Short mmCIF file of C-alpha atoms in Angstrom, two decimals:
data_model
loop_
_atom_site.label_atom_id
_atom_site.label_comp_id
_atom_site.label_asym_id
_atom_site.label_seq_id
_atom_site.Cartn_x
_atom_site.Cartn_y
_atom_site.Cartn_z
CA UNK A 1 0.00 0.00 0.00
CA UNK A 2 1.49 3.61 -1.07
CA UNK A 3 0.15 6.54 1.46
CA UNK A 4 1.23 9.77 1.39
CA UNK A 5 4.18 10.58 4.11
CA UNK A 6 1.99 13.90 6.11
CA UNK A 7 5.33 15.02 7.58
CA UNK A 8 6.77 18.45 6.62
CA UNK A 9 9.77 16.83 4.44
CA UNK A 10 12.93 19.15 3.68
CA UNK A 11 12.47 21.01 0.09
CA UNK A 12 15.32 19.20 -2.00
CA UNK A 13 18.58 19.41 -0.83
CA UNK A 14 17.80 22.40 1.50
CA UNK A 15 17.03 22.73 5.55
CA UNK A 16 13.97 24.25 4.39
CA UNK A 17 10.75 22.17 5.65
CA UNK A 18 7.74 22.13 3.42
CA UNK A 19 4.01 20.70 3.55
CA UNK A 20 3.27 17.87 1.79
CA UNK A 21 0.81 19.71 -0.20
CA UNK A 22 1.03 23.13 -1.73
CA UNK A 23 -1.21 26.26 -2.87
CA UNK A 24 -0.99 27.92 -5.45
CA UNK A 25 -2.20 31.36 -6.86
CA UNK A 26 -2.40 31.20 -10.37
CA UNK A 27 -6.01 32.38 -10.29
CA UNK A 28 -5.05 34.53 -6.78
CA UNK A 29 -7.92 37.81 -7.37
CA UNK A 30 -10.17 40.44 -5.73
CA UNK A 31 -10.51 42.31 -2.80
CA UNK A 32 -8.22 41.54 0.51
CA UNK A 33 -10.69 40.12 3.30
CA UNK A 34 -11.63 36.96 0.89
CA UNK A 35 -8.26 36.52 -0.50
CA UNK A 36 -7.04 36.39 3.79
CA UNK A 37 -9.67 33.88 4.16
CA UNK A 38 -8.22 31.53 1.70
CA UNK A 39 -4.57 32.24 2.46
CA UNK A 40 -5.72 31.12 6.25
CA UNK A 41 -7.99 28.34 4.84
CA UNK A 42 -4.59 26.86 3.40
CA UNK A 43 -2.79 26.75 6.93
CA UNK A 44 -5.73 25.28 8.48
CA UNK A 45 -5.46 22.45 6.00
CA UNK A 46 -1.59 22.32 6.99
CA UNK A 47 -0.63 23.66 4.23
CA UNK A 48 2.66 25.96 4.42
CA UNK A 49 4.15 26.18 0.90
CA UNK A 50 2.74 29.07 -1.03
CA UNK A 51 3.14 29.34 -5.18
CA UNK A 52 2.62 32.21 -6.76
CA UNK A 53 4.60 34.03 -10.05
CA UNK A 54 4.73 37.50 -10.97
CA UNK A 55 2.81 36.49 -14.40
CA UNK A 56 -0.24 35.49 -12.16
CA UNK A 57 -3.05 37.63 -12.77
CA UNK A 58 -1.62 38.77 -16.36
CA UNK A 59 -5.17 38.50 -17.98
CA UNK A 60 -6.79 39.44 -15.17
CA UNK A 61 -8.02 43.74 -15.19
CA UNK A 62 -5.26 44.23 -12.31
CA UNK A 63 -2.41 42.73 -14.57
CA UNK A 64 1.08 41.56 -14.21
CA UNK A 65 1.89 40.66 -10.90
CA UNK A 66 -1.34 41.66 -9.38
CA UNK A 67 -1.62 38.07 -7.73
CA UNK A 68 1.76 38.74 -5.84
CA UNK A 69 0.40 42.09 -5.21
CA UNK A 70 -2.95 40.36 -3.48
CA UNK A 71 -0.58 38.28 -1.13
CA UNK A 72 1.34 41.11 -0.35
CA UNK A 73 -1.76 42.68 1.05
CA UNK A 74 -2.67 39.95 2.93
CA UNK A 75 0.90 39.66 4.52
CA UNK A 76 0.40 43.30 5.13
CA UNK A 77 -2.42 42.93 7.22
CA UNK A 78 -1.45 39.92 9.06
CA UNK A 79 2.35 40.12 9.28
CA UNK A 80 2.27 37.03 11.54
CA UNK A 81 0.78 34.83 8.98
CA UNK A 82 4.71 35.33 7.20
CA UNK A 83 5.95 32.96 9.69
CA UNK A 84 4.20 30.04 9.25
CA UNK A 85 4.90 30.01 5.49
CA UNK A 86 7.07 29.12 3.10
CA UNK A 87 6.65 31.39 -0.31
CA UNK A 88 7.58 30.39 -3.61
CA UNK A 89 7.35 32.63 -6.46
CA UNK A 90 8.39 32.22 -9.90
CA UNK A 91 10.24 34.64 -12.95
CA UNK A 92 10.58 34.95 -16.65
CA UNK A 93 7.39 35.45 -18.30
CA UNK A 94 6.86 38.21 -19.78
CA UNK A 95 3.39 39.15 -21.88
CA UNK A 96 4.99 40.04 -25.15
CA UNK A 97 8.18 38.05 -25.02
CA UNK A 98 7.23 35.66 -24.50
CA UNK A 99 10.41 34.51 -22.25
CA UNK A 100 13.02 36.78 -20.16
CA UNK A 101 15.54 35.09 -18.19
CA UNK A 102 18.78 37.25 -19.15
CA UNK A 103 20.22 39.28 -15.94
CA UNK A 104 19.08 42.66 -16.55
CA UNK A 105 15.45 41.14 -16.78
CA UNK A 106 15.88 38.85 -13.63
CA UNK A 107 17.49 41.12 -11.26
CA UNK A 108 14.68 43.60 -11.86
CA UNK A 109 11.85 40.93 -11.90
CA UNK A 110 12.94 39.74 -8.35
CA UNK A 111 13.44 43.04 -6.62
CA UNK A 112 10.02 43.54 -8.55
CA UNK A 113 8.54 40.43 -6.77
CA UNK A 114 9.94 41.57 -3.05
CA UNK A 115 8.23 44.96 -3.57
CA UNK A 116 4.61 43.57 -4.29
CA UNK A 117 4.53 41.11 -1.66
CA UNK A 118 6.68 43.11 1.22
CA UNK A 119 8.70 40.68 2.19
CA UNK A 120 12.70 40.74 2.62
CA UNK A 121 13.43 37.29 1.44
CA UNK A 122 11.65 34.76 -1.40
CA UNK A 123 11.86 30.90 0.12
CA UNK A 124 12.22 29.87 -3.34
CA UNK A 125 12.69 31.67 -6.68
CA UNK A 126 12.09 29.44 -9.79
CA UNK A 127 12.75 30.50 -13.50
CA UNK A 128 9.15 29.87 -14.93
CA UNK A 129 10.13 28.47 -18.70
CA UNK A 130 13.26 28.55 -20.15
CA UNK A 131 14.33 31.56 -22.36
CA UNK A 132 15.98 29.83 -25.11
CA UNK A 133 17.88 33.47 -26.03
CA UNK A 134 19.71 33.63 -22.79
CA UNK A 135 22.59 31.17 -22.05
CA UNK A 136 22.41 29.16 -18.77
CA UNK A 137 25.45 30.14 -17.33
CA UNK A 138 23.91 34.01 -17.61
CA UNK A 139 20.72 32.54 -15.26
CA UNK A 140 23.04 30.30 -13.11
CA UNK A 141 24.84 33.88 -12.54
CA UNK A 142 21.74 35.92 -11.51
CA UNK A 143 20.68 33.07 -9.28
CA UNK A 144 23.60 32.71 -7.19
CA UNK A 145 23.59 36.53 -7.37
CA UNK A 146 19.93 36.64 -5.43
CA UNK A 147 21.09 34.32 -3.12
CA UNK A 148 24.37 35.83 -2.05
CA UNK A 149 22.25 39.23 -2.08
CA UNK A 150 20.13 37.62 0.06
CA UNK A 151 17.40 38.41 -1.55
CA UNK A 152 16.58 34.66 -1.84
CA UNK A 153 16.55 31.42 -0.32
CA UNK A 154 16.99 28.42 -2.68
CA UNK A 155 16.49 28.38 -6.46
CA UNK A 156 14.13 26.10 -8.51
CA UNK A 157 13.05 25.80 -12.18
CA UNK A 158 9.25 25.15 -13.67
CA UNK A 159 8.30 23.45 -16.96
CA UNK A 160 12.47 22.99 -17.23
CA UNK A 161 13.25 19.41 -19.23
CA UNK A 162 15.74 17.51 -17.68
CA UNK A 163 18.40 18.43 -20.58
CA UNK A 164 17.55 22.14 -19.28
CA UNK A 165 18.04 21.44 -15.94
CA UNK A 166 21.52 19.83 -16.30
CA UNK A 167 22.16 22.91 -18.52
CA UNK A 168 21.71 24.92 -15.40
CA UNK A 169 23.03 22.97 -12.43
CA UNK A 170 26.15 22.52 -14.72
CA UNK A 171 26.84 26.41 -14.04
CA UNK A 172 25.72 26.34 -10.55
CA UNK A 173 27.57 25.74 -7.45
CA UNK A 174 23.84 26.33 -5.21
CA UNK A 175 21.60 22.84 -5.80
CA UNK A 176 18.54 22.98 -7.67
CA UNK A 177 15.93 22.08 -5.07
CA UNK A 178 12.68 21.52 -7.15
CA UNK A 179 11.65 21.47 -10.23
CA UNK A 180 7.70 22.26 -10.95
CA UNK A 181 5.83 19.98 -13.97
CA UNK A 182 2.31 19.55 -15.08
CA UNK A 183 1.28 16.42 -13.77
CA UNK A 184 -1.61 14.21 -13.24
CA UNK A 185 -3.34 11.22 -14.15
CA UNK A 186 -4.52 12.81 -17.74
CA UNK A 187 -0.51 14.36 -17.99
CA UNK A 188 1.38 11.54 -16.74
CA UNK A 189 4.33 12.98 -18.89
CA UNK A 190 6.72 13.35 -16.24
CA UNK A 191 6.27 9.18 -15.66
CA UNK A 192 7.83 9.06 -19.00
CA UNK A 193 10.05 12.10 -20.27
CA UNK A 194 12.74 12.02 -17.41
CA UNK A 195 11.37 14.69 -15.10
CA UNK A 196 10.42 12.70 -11.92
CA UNK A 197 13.50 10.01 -12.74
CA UNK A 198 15.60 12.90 -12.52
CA UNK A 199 14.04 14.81 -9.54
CA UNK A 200 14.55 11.59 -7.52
CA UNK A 201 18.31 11.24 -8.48
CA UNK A 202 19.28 14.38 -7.70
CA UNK A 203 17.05 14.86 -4.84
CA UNK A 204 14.62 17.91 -5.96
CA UNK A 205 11.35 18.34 -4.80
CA UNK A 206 8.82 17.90 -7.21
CA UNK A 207 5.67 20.55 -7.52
CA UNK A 208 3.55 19.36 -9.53
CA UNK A 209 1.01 21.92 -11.16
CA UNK A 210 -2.60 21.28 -12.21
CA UNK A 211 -2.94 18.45 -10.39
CA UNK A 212 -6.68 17.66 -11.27
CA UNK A 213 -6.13 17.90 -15.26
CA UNK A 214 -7.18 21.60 -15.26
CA UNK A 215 -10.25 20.70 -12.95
CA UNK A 216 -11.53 17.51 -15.35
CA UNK A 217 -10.81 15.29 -12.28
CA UNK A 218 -12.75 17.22 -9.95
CA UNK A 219 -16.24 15.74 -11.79
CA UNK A 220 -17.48 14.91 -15.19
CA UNK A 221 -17.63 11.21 -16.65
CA UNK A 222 -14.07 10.72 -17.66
CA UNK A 223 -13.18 7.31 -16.84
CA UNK A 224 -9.93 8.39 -14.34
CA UNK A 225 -12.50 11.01 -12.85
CA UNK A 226 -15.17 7.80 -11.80
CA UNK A 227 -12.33 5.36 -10.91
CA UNK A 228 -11.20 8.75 -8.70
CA UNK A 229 -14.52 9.09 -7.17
CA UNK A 230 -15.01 5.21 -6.50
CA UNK A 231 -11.40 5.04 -4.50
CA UNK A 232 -11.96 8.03 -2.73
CA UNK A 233 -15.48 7.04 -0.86
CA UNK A 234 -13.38 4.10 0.42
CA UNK A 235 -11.45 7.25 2.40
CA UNK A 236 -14.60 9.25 2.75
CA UNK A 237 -12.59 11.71 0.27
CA UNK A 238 -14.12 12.98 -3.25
CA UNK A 239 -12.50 12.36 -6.46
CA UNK A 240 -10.42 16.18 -6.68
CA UNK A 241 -9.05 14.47 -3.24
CA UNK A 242 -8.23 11.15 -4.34
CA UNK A 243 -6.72 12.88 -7.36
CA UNK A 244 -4.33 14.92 -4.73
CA UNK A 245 -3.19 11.25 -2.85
CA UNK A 246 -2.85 9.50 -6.56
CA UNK A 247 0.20 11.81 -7.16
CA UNK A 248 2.03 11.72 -3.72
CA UNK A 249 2.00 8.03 -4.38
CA UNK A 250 4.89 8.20 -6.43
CA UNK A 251 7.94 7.80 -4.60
CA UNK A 252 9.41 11.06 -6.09
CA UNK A 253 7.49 12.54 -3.01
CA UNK A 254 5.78 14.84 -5.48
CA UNK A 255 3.60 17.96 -3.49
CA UNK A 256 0.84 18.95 -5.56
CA UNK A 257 -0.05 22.12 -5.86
CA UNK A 258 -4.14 22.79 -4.80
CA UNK A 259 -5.19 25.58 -6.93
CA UNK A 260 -8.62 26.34 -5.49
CA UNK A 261 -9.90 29.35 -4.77
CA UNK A 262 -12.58 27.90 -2.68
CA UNK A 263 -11.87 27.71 0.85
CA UNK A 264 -13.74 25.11 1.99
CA UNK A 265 -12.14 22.38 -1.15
CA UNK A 266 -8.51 23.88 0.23
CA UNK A 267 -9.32 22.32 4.02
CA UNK A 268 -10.92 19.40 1.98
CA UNK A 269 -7.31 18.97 0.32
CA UNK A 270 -5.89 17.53 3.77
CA UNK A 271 -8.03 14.86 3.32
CA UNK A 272 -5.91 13.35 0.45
CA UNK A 273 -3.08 12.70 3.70
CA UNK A 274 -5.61 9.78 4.71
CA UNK A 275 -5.75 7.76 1.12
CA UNK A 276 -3.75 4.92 0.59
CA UNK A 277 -3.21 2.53 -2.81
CA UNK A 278 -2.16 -0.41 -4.40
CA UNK A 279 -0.07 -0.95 -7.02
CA UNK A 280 -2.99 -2.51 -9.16
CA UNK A 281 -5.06 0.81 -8.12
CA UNK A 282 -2.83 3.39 -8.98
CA UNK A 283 -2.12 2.17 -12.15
CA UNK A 284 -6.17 1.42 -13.59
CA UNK A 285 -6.38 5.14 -12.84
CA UNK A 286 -2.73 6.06 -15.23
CA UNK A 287 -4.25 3.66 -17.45
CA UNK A 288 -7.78 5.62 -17.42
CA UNK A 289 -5.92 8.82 -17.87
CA UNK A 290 -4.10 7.94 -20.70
CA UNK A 291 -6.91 5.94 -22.22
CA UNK A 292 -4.63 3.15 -23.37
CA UNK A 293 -3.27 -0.05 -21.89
CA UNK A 294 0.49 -0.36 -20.28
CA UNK A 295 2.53 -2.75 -22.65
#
């Protein structure tokens, strides 16, 4: 039986404790006294790593980095709420560029992303998508720069292949502690491409983003969605839930990251802590979510 560890586990190589599960803030909006309710709705649910990127609320009317703007706010009115957290924020898209990850760009986009939130210090910075124009050991030297600055924490990538990741650790003296994919049961990629093989060789965390297929997994008739649903009433958990447990299974530890911005399905994330499965279990829902058969 494979059930998720609910200990705080160090974030990659790092003395830096994280949650098990994450929240994230890609749709992060509105006015301050809701947006406090689900920042505190997360820590209920024993959550303590926050996501968020200075893109986040790009096509929303308050713009670029209007979601790290909202949690800035919130930390603003409850300064105390900083110390229970771990924050995670993430650099290098740019509407327009598409991708900005040469040094000019990045030392502005981080001092950027301390100024919006308030806060002295990211936890960890993570280049969002690899700017194919700017040459590794250019990022590797802005990184290290934020971190002797002290400016930030640890480093991390998201949506980085593993070729791209070896292309920056190879310039970096500071460990890459996590690297953040797309993955679920209907984008099992990282299974297959090298991601989570890698994460769990070098020892990086894994964040994995849009953990219920972009919401499909929360309901609907897809076959992974009902297999979902049936597992999880065994737990007394829904199928969003059982989707959360079905990807800390893997032993790359992965933390997904909860994207709700409904408080009550945040505290209802804690619930995937409690779900255990067989091998024989885990893989009829892969199999589901792929909609074909393992050779």
């Amino acid at each position: 039986m494979f059930t998720p560890d609910p200990h705080p586990r160090p974030l990659g190589k790092s003395d830096i404790l994280v949650s098990p599960l994450a929240w994230g803030m890609w749709r992060f909006t509105g006015e301050v006294a809701p947006a406090r309710v689900l920042v505190e709705a997360a820590l209920e649910a024993g959550i303590t790593l926050f996501d968020t990127a200075d893109i986040y609320g790009a096509d929303t009317p308050a713009g670029f980095g209007s979601a790290e703007a909202l949690f800035g706010q919130v930390l603003a009115e409850a300064p105390s709420l900083r110390d229970a957290m771990v924050i995670a924020t993430k650099g290098g898209i740019r509407p327009g560029n598409p991708y900005r990850s040469d040094a000019g760009y990045l030392a502005e986009a981080v001092d950027a992303s301390l100024g919006r939130m308030g806060i002295e210090r990211i936890d960890l910075y993570q280049i969002h998508r690899r700017d194919f124009l700017t040459h590794p050991q250019e990022v590797a030297t802005s990184l290290t720069r934020m971190v002797e600055q002290g400016k930030v924490r640890g480093i991390g990538v998201s949506n980085h292949s593993p070729a791209e990741v070896d292309a920056l650790q190879a310039f970096l003296d500071l460990p890459i502690l996590s690297t953040q994919p797309e993955f679920s049961p209907l984008h099992p990629q990282p299974l297959f491409d090298g991601v989570l093989d890698q994460a769990m060789t070098r020892g990086m965390a894994v964040l994995g983003w849009s953990p219920l297929g972009g919401g499909r997994l929360s309901g609907g008739d897809h076959p992974a969605t009902l297999l979902l649903r049936d597992h999880g009433q065994r737990f007394d958990v829904d199928a969003a839930t059982a989707a959360l447990s079905w990807s800390m299974a893997h032993p790359a530890g992965v933390i997904p990251i909860v994207g709700s911005q409904n408080a009550d399905r945040i505290r209802a994330a804690a619930g995937a802590l409690r779900v255990s499965w067989t091998h024989a279990e885990w893989y009829a829902v892969l199999q589901a979510g792929m909609g074909a058969t393992l050779p």
